[in-house]
Amino acid sequence: MDQSKPISYAEFGHNFVRYVVTAERLRGEIETVLKAMIEGSVSKFPADLLVASYVFQLQDVDVLPITNKLPDVSFVMLIEGDLKLEVKLINLRLKFTLKVEIRLNIDVRTYAPLNLKLILHPVKDSQIRTEVDGHGLPSEVLEHLRIVGPIVREEIVREVNARIASPELVAATNIDVLQLAATAQLPGGAATTAEPLAQVSSDMKAGERDET
């Protein structure tokens, strides 16, 4: 990256959130939410398709800037993972993988004195993609397993939207920039505090969110 190129405050905001306040800050919360939403879908499966067990593996979390909204600062959080299911289908016990991709739209709001708030927008069905990995499975079995994708997608939409306003997620998306600056170490000098750089502020209440 060219460090001599002047940039706008809006572009600075994009860069700050993307490179300093990374998606890893929300990784644990997102993984917990995903596991809970898959759990909730079990009761909706038909009687001849029983989910015996599952393991969700979060593969990647990335933040992509939306530059066509400048000077507003907005991002898309791309979440990818594998849902490994063990399914009892009639008299067969099968293991297969359901690939899950979620796109979360995020706006950044600023608050006094130097606080950032990440606003996660409700997701729609079109922002969820699921795909059955049918490697090694007979075609007649795949026909039954294809019903899993829409069920999981429906639950993801419902559960993510229900959890966006949870206290844990609200706390994780409040960022105290003043605290970040206070802990930064200048060249040749010592940091002013031993607190971690990625300090999260939980002072802001959920009711103070600036929804649009």
PDB file of C-alpha atoms in Angstrom:
ATOM      1  CA  MET A   1       0.000   0.000   0.000  1.00  0.00           C
ATOM      2  CA  ASP A   2       1.310   3.448  -1.002  1.00  0.00           C
ATOM      3  CA  GLN A   3       1.804   5.317   2.295  1.00  0.00           C
ATOM      4  CA  SER A   4       2.507   8.637   0.533  1.00  0.00           C
ATOM      5  CA  LYS A   5      -0.892   8.826  -1.195  1.00  0.00           C
ATOM      6  CA  PRO A   6      -3.348  11.279   0.455  1.00  0.00           C
ATOM      7  CA  ILE A   7      -6.755   9.761   1.196  1.00  0.00           C
ATOM      8  CA  SER A   8     -10.122  11.102   2.351  1.00  0.00           C
ATOM      9  CA  TYR A   9     -11.512  10.717   5.865  1.00  0.00           C
ATOM     10  CA  ALA A  10     -14.053   8.241   4.468  1.00  0.00           C
ATOM     11  CA  GLU A  11     -11.332   6.086   2.903  1.00  0.00           C
ATOM     12  CA  PHE A  12      -9.351   6.342   6.138  1.00  0.00           C
ATOM     13  CA  GLY A  13     -12.423   5.015   7.957  1.00  0.00           C
ATOM     14  CA  HIS A  14     -12.647   2.066   5.582  1.00  0.00           C
ATOM     15  CA  ASN A  15      -8.972   1.267   6.035  1.00  0.00           C
ATOM     16  CA  PHE A  16      -9.115   1.646   9.809  1.00  0.00           C
ATOM     17  CA  VAL A  17     -11.982  -0.788  10.253  1.00  0.00           C
ATOM     18  CA  ARG A  18     -10.642  -3.251   7.696  1.00  0.00           C
ATOM     19  CA  TYR A  19      -7.027  -3.398   8.897  1.00  0.00           C
ATOM     20  CA  VAL A  20      -7.216  -2.512  12.610  1.00  0.00           C
ATOM     21  CA  VAL A  21     -10.695  -3.560  13.692  1.00  0.00           C
ATOM     22  CA  THR A  22     -10.811  -6.855  11.807  1.00  0.00           C
ATOM     23  CA  ALA A  23     -13.570  -9.414  11.428  1.00  0.00           C
ATOM     24  CA  GLU A  24     -11.755 -11.645  13.920  1.00  0.00           C
ATOM     25  CA  ARG A  25     -13.234  -9.454  16.673  1.00  0.00           C
ATOM     26  CA  LEU A  26     -16.644 -10.945  15.894  1.00  0.00           C
ATOM     27  CA  ARG A  27     -15.538 -14.475  14.971  1.00  0.00           C
ATOM     28  CA  GLY A  28     -16.379 -16.108  18.312  1.00  0.00           C
ATOM     29  CA  GLU A  29     -19.789 -14.446  18.526  1.00  0.00           C
ATOM     30  CA  ILE A  30     -20.672 -15.362  14.942  1.00  0.00           C
ATOM     31  CA  GLU A  31     -19.630 -18.999  15.425  1.00  0.00           C
ATOM     32  CA  THR A  32     -21.822 -19.278  18.528  1.00  0.00           C
ATOM     33  CA  VAL A  33     -24.769 -17.787  16.646  1.00  0.00           C
ATOM     34  CA  LEU A  34     -24.315 -20.167  13.715  1.00  0.00           C
ATOM     35  CA  LYS A  35     -24.197 -23.246  15.934  1.00  0.00           C
ATOM     36  CA  ALA A  36     -27.354 -22.145  17.729  1.00  0.00           C
ATOM     37  CA  MET A  37     -29.267 -21.499  14.499  1.00  0.00           C
ATOM     38  CA  ILE A  38     -28.424 -24.916  13.067  1.00  0.00           C
ATOM     39  CA  GLU A  39     -29.551 -26.523  16.308  1.00  0.00           C
ATOM     40  CA  GLY A  40     -32.916 -24.832  15.977  1.00  0.00           C
ATOM     41  CA  SER A  41     -33.527 -26.321  12.530  1.00  0.00           C
ATOM     42  CA  VAL A  42     -33.466 -29.968  13.648  1.00  0.00           C
ATOM     43  CA  SER A  43     -37.150 -30.110  14.601  1.00  0.00           C
ATOM     44  CA  LYS A  44     -38.209 -29.032  11.104  1.00  0.00           C
ATOM     45  CA  PHE A  45     -36.766 -32.023   9.268  1.00  0.00           C
ATOM     46  CA  PRO A  46     -39.250 -34.610   7.897  1.00  0.00           C
ATOM     47  CA  ALA A  47     -39.818 -37.771   9.917  1.00  0.00           C
ATOM     48  CA  ASP A  48     -37.761 -39.921   7.530  1.00  0.00           C
ATOM     49  CA  LEU A  49     -34.744 -37.588   7.747  1.00  0.00           C
ATOM     50  CA  LEU A  50     -33.354 -37.467  11.276  1.00  0.00           C
ATOM     51  CA  VAL A  51     -30.236 -35.469  12.131  1.00  0.00           C
ATOM     52  CA  ALA A  52     -28.272 -37.530  14.629  1.00  0.00           C
ATOM     53  CA  SER A  53     -25.352 -35.132  15.173  1.00  0.00           C
ATOM     54  CA  TYR A  54     -23.512 -32.198  13.613  1.00  0.00           C
ATOM     55  CA  VAL A  55     -20.316 -30.178  13.877  1.00  0.00           C
ATOM     56  CA  PHE A  56     -20.036 -26.652  12.472  1.00  0.00           C
ATOM     57  CA  GLN A  57     -16.565 -25.560  11.355  1.00  0.00           C
ATOM     58  CA  LEU A  58     -16.089 -21.866  10.627  1.00  0.00           C
ATOM     59  CA  GLN A  59     -13.713 -21.682   7.661  1.00  0.00           C
ATOM     60  CA  ASP A  60     -13.316 -17.983   6.962  1.00  0.00           C
ATOM     61  CA  VAL A  61     -14.538 -14.527   7.982  1.00  0.00           C
ATOM     62  CA  ASP A  62     -13.690 -11.556   5.776  1.00  0.00           C
ATOM     63  CA  VAL A  63     -14.684  -7.899   5.606  1.00  0.00           C
ATOM     64  CA  LEU A  64     -15.125  -6.335   2.161  1.00  0.00           C
ATOM     65  CA  PRO A  65     -15.491  -2.535   1.798  1.00  0.00           C
ATOM     66  CA  ILE A  66     -18.473  -1.116  -0.118  1.00  0.00           C
ATOM     67  CA  THR A  67     -16.868   1.841  -1.881  1.00  0.00           C
ATOM     68  CA  ASN A  68     -19.944   3.031  -3.798  1.00  0.00           C
ATOM     69  CA  LYS A  69     -21.445   4.370  -0.545  1.00  0.00           C
ATOM     70  CA  LEU A  70     -18.698   6.929   0.125  1.00  0.00           C
ATOM     71  CA  PRO A  71     -18.574   9.169   2.114  1.00  0.00           C
ATOM     72  CA  ASP A  72     -20.572   6.710   4.265  1.00  0.00           C
ATOM     73  CA  VAL A  73     -18.492   3.809   5.564  1.00  0.00           C
ATOM     74  CA  SER A  74     -20.043   0.398   4.875  1.00  0.00           C
ATOM     75  CA  PHE A  75     -18.854  -3.183   4.616  1.00  0.00           C
ATOM     76  CA  VAL A  76     -19.993  -6.691   3.814  1.00  0.00           C
ATOM     77  CA  MET A  77     -18.937  -9.389   6.261  1.00  0.00           C
ATOM     78  CA  LEU A  78     -18.548 -12.679   4.400  1.00  0.00           C
ATOM     79  CA  ILE A  79     -18.834 -15.755   6.636  1.00  0.00           C
ATOM     80  CA  GLU A  80     -18.035 -19.206   5.251  1.00  0.00           C
ATOM     81  CA  GLY A  81     -18.202 -22.541   7.019  1.00  0.00           C
ATOM     82  CA  ASP A  82     -18.841 -26.265   6.733  1.00  0.00           C
ATOM     83  CA  LEU A  83     -21.671 -28.001   8.539  1.00  0.00           C
ATOM     84  CA  LYS A  84     -20.747 -31.672   8.964  1.00  0.00           C
ATOM     85  CA  LEU A  85     -23.927 -33.661   9.504  1.00  0.00           C
ATOM     86  CA  GLU A  86     -24.525 -37.258  10.461  1.00  0.00           C
ATOM     87  CA  VAL A  87     -27.989 -38.125   9.170  1.00  0.00           C
ATOM     88  CA  LYS A  88     -30.229 -41.142   9.592  1.00  0.00           C
ATOM     89  CA  LEU A  89     -32.210 -41.557   6.367  1.00  0.00           C
ATOM     90  CA  ILE A  90     -34.737 -44.402   6.639  1.00  0.00           C
ATOM     91  CA  ASN A  91     -32.369 -47.286   7.512  1.00  0.00           C
ATOM     92  CA  LEU A  92     -29.163 -45.596   6.355  1.00  0.00           C
ATOM     93  CA  ARG A  93     -26.743 -43.567   8.459  1.00  0.00           C
ATOM     94  CA  LEU A  94     -24.861 -41.052   6.316  1.00  0.00           C
ATOM     95  CA  LYS A  95     -22.217 -38.391   6.838  1.00  0.00           C
ATOM     96  CA  PHE A  96     -22.085 -35.373   4.556  1.00  0.00           C
ATOM     97  CA  THR A  97     -21.097 -31.704   4.500  1.00  0.00           C
ATOM     98  CA  LEU A  98     -23.305 -28.677   3.950  1.00  0.00           C
ATOM     99  CA  LYS A  99     -21.366 -25.600   2.854  1.00  0.00           C
ATOM    100  CA  VAL A 100     -22.773 -22.356   4.286  1.00  0.00           C
ATOM    101  CA  GLU A 101     -22.065 -18.781   3.176  1.00  0.00           C
ATOM    102  CA  ILE A 102     -23.583 -15.731   4.891  1.00  0.00           C
ATOM    103  CA  ARG A 103     -23.268 -12.103   3.781  1.00  0.00           C
ATOM    104  CA  LEU A 104     -23.872  -9.515   6.517  1.00  0.00           C
ATOM    105  CA  ASN A 105     -24.203  -5.832   5.587  1.00  0.00           C
ATOM    106  CA  ILE A 106     -22.480  -3.529   8.083  1.00  0.00           C
ATOM    107  CA  ASP A 107     -22.591   0.264   8.402  1.00  0.00           C
ATOM    108  CA  VAL A 108     -20.188   2.221  10.596  1.00  0.00           C
ATOM    109  CA  ARG A 109     -21.545   5.028  12.792  1.00  0.00           C
ATOM    110  CA  THR A 110     -19.498   7.514  14.812  1.00  0.00           C
ATOM    111  CA  TYR A 111     -20.229   8.710  18.355  1.00  0.00           C
ATOM    112  CA  ALA A 112     -18.620  11.228  20.704  1.00  0.00           C
ATOM    113  CA  PRO A 113     -15.894  11.476  21.621  1.00  0.00           C
ATOM    114  CA  LEU A 114     -14.190   8.836  19.434  1.00  0.00           C
ATOM    115  CA  ASN A 115     -16.401   5.761  19.328  1.00  0.00           C
ATOM    116  CA  LEU A 116     -17.272   3.581  16.358  1.00  0.00           C
ATOM    117  CA  LYS A 117     -20.412   1.476  16.235  1.00  0.00           C
ATOM    118  CA  LEU A 118     -20.788  -1.339  13.701  1.00  0.00           C
ATOM    119  CA  ILE A 119     -24.450  -1.637  12.651  1.00  0.00           C
ATOM    120  CA  LEU A 120     -25.325  -5.146  11.461  1.00  0.00           C
ATOM    121  CA  HIS A 121     -28.364  -5.085   9.183  1.00  0.00           C
ATOM    122  CA  PRO A 122     -30.985  -7.866   9.189  1.00  0.00           C
ATOM    123  CA  VAL A 123     -30.218 -10.577   6.645  1.00  0.00           C
ATOM    124  CA  LYS A 124     -32.469 -11.708   3.812  1.00  0.00           C
ATOM    125  CA  ASP A 125     -32.826 -15.131   2.242  1.00  0.00           C
ATOM    126  CA  SER A 126     -30.852 -13.942  -0.790  1.00  0.00           C
ATOM    127  CA  GLN A 127     -27.813 -13.292   1.454  1.00  0.00           C
ATOM    128  CA  ILE A 128     -27.564 -16.949   2.518  1.00  0.00           C
ATOM    129  CA  ARG A 129     -26.116 -19.656   0.297  1.00  0.00           C
ATOM    130  CA  THR A 130     -26.051 -23.367   1.117  1.00  0.00           C
ATOM    131  CA  GLU A 131     -24.663 -26.230  -0.929  1.00  0.00           C
ATOM    132  CA  VAL A 132     -24.654 -29.955  -0.235  1.00  0.00           C
ATOM    133  CA  ASP A 133     -21.296 -31.621  -0.790  1.00  0.00           C
ATOM    134  CA  GLY A 134     -22.511 -34.884  -2.311  1.00  0.00           C
ATOM    135  CA  HIS A 135     -19.124 -36.444  -2.992  1.00  0.00           C
ATOM    136  CA  GLY A 136     -19.452 -40.230  -2.831  1.00  0.00           C
ATOM    137  CA  LEU A 137     -23.209 -40.237  -2.178  1.00  0.00           C
ATOM    138  CA  PRO A 138     -25.739 -42.036  -4.446  1.00  0.00           C
ATOM    139  CA  SER A 139     -28.022 -39.786  -6.505  1.00  0.00           C
ATOM    140  CA  GLU A 140     -31.193 -41.060  -4.795  1.00  0.00           C
ATOM    141  CA  VAL A 141     -29.729 -40.120  -1.416  1.00  0.00           C
ATOM    142  CA  LEU A 142     -28.762 -36.654  -2.683  1.00  0.00           C
ATOM    143  CA  GLU A 143     -32.368 -35.996  -3.690  1.00  0.00           C
ATOM    144  CA  HIS A 144     -33.416 -36.429  -0.060  1.00  0.00           C
ATOM    145  CA  LEU A 145     -30.520 -34.396   1.293  1.00  0.00           C
ATOM    146  CA  ARG A 146     -31.262 -31.384  -0.912  1.00  0.00           C
ATOM    147  CA  ILE A 147     -34.140 -30.473   1.383  1.00  0.00           C
ATOM    148  CA  VAL A 148     -31.592 -29.701   4.116  1.00  0.00           C
ATOM    149  CA  GLY A 149     -30.303 -26.526   2.424  1.00  0.00           C
ATOM    150  CA  PRO A 150     -33.562 -24.520   2.365  1.00  0.00           C
ATOM    151  CA  ILE A 151     -34.373 -25.525   5.952  1.00  0.00           C
ATOM    152  CA  VAL A 152     -30.968 -24.396   7.202  1.00  0.00           C
ATOM    153  CA  ARG A 153     -31.179 -21.169   5.173  1.00  0.00           C
ATOM    154  CA  GLU A 154     -34.574 -20.337   6.673  1.00  0.00           C
ATOM    155  CA  GLU A 155     -33.249 -20.893  10.191  1.00  0.00           C
ATOM    156  CA  ILE A 156     -30.143 -18.795   9.535  1.00  0.00           C
ATOM    157  CA  VAL A 157     -32.273 -15.813   8.471  1.00  0.00           C
ATOM    158  CA  ARG A 158     -34.561 -16.151  11.487  1.00  0.00           C
ATOM    159  CA  GLU A 159     -31.867 -16.712  14.107  1.00  0.00           C
ATOM    160  CA  VAL A 160     -29.337 -14.137  12.857  1.00  0.00           C
ATOM    161  CA  ASN A 161     -32.003 -11.446  12.776  1.00  0.00           C
ATOM    162  CA  ALA A 162     -33.146 -12.410  16.268  1.00  0.00           C
ATOM    163  CA  ARG A 163     -29.603 -12.229  17.669  1.00  0.00           C
ATOM    164  CA  ILE A 164     -28.274  -9.073  16.009  1.00  0.00           C
ATOM    165  CA  ALA A 165     -29.485  -6.975  18.953  1.00  0.00           C
ATOM    166  CA  SER A 166     -28.153  -9.360  21.627  1.00  0.00           C
ATOM    167  CA  PRO A 167     -26.116  -7.672  24.427  1.00  0.00           C
ATOM    168  CA  GLU A 168     -23.049  -9.779  23.564  1.00  0.00           C
ATOM    169  CA  LEU A 169     -23.070  -8.741  19.918  1.00  0.00           C
ATOM    170  CA  VAL A 170     -23.802  -5.101  20.774  1.00  0.00           C
ATOM    171  CA  ALA A 171     -20.782  -5.045  23.102  1.00  0.00           C
ATOM    172  CA  ALA A 172     -18.579  -6.693  20.470  1.00  0.00           C
ATOM    173  CA  THR A 173     -19.462  -4.069  17.856  1.00  0.00           C
ATOM    174  CA  ASN A 174     -18.694  -0.994  19.993  1.00  0.00           C
ATOM    175  CA  ILE A 175     -15.133   0.227  19.402  1.00  0.00           C
ATOM    176  CA  ASP A 176     -13.405   2.876  21.520  1.00  0.00           C
ATOM    177  CA  VAL A 177     -10.919   4.541  19.156  1.00  0.00           C
ATOM    178  CA  LEU A 178      -9.593   6.767  21.949  1.00  0.00           C
ATOM    179  CA  GLN A 179      -8.595   3.635  23.846  1.00  0.00           C
ATOM    180  CA  LEU A 180      -6.907   2.285  20.719  1.00  0.00           C
ATOM    181  CA  ALA A 181      -4.908   5.508  20.364  1.00  0.00           C
ATOM    182  CA  ALA A 182      -3.964   5.505  24.050  1.00  0.00           C
ATOM    183  CA  THR A 183      -2.489   2.026  23.780  1.00  0.00           C
ATOM    184  CA  ALA A 184      -0.585   2.667  20.540  1.00  0.00           C
ATOM    185  CA  GLN A 185       3.196   2.581  20.859  1.00  0.00           C
ATOM    186  CA  LEU A 186       5.140   5.379  19.172  1.00  0.00           C
ATOM    187  CA  PRO A 187       8.460   4.587  17.430  1.00  0.00           C
ATOM    188  CA  GLY A 188      11.215   4.461  20.038  1.00  0.00           C
ATOM    189  CA  GLY A 189       8.757   4.862  22.900  1.00  0.00           C
ATOM    190  CA  ALA A 190       6.682   2.717  25.181  1.00  0.00           C
ATOM    191  CA  ALA A 191       2.935   2.281  25.092  1.00  0.00           C
ATOM    192  CA  THR A 192       1.038   4.352  27.624  1.00  0.00           C
ATOM    193  CA  THR A 193      -0.757   1.289  28.974  1.00  0.00           C
ATOM    194  CA  ALA A 194      -0.426  -2.456  29.045  1.00  0.00           C
ATOM    195  CA  GLU A 195      -4.023  -2.957  27.935  1.00  0.00           C
ATOM    196  CA  PRO A 196      -4.514  -4.898  24.665  1.00  0.00           C
ATOM    197  CA  LEU A 197      -4.719  -2.891  21.436  1.00  0.00           C
ATOM    198  CA  ALA A 198      -8.115  -4.230  20.340  1.00  0.00           C
ATOM    199  CA  GLN A 199     -10.013  -2.991  23.373  1.00  0.00           C
ATOM    200  CA  VAL A 200     -13.800  -3.248  23.086  1.00  0.00           C
ATOM    201  CA  SER A 201     -15.996  -0.645  24.749  1.00  0.00           C
ATOM    202  CA  SER A 202     -19.267  -1.856  26.221  1.00  0.00           C
ATOM    203  CA  ASP A 203     -20.328   1.549  27.551  1.00  0.00           C
ATOM    204  CA  MET A 204     -22.760   2.198  24.725  1.00  0.00           C
ATOM    205  CA  LYS A 205     -26.253   0.855  25.275  1.00  0.00           C
ATOM    206  CA  ALA A 206     -28.153  -1.100  22.643  1.00  0.00           C
ATOM    207  CA  GLY A 207     -30.822   1.601  22.561  1.00  0.00           C
ATOM    208  CA  GLU A 208     -28.299   4.116  21.233  1.00  0.00           C
ATOM    209  CA  ARG A 209     -27.908   2.362  17.887  1.00  0.00           C
ATOM    210  CA  ASP A 210     -28.487   4.581  14.866  1.00  0.00           C
ATOM    211  CA  GLU A 211     -30.540   2.335  12.621  1.00  0.00           C
ATOM    212  CA  THR A 212     -31.520   3.393   9.133  1.00  0.00           C
TER     213      THR A 212
END
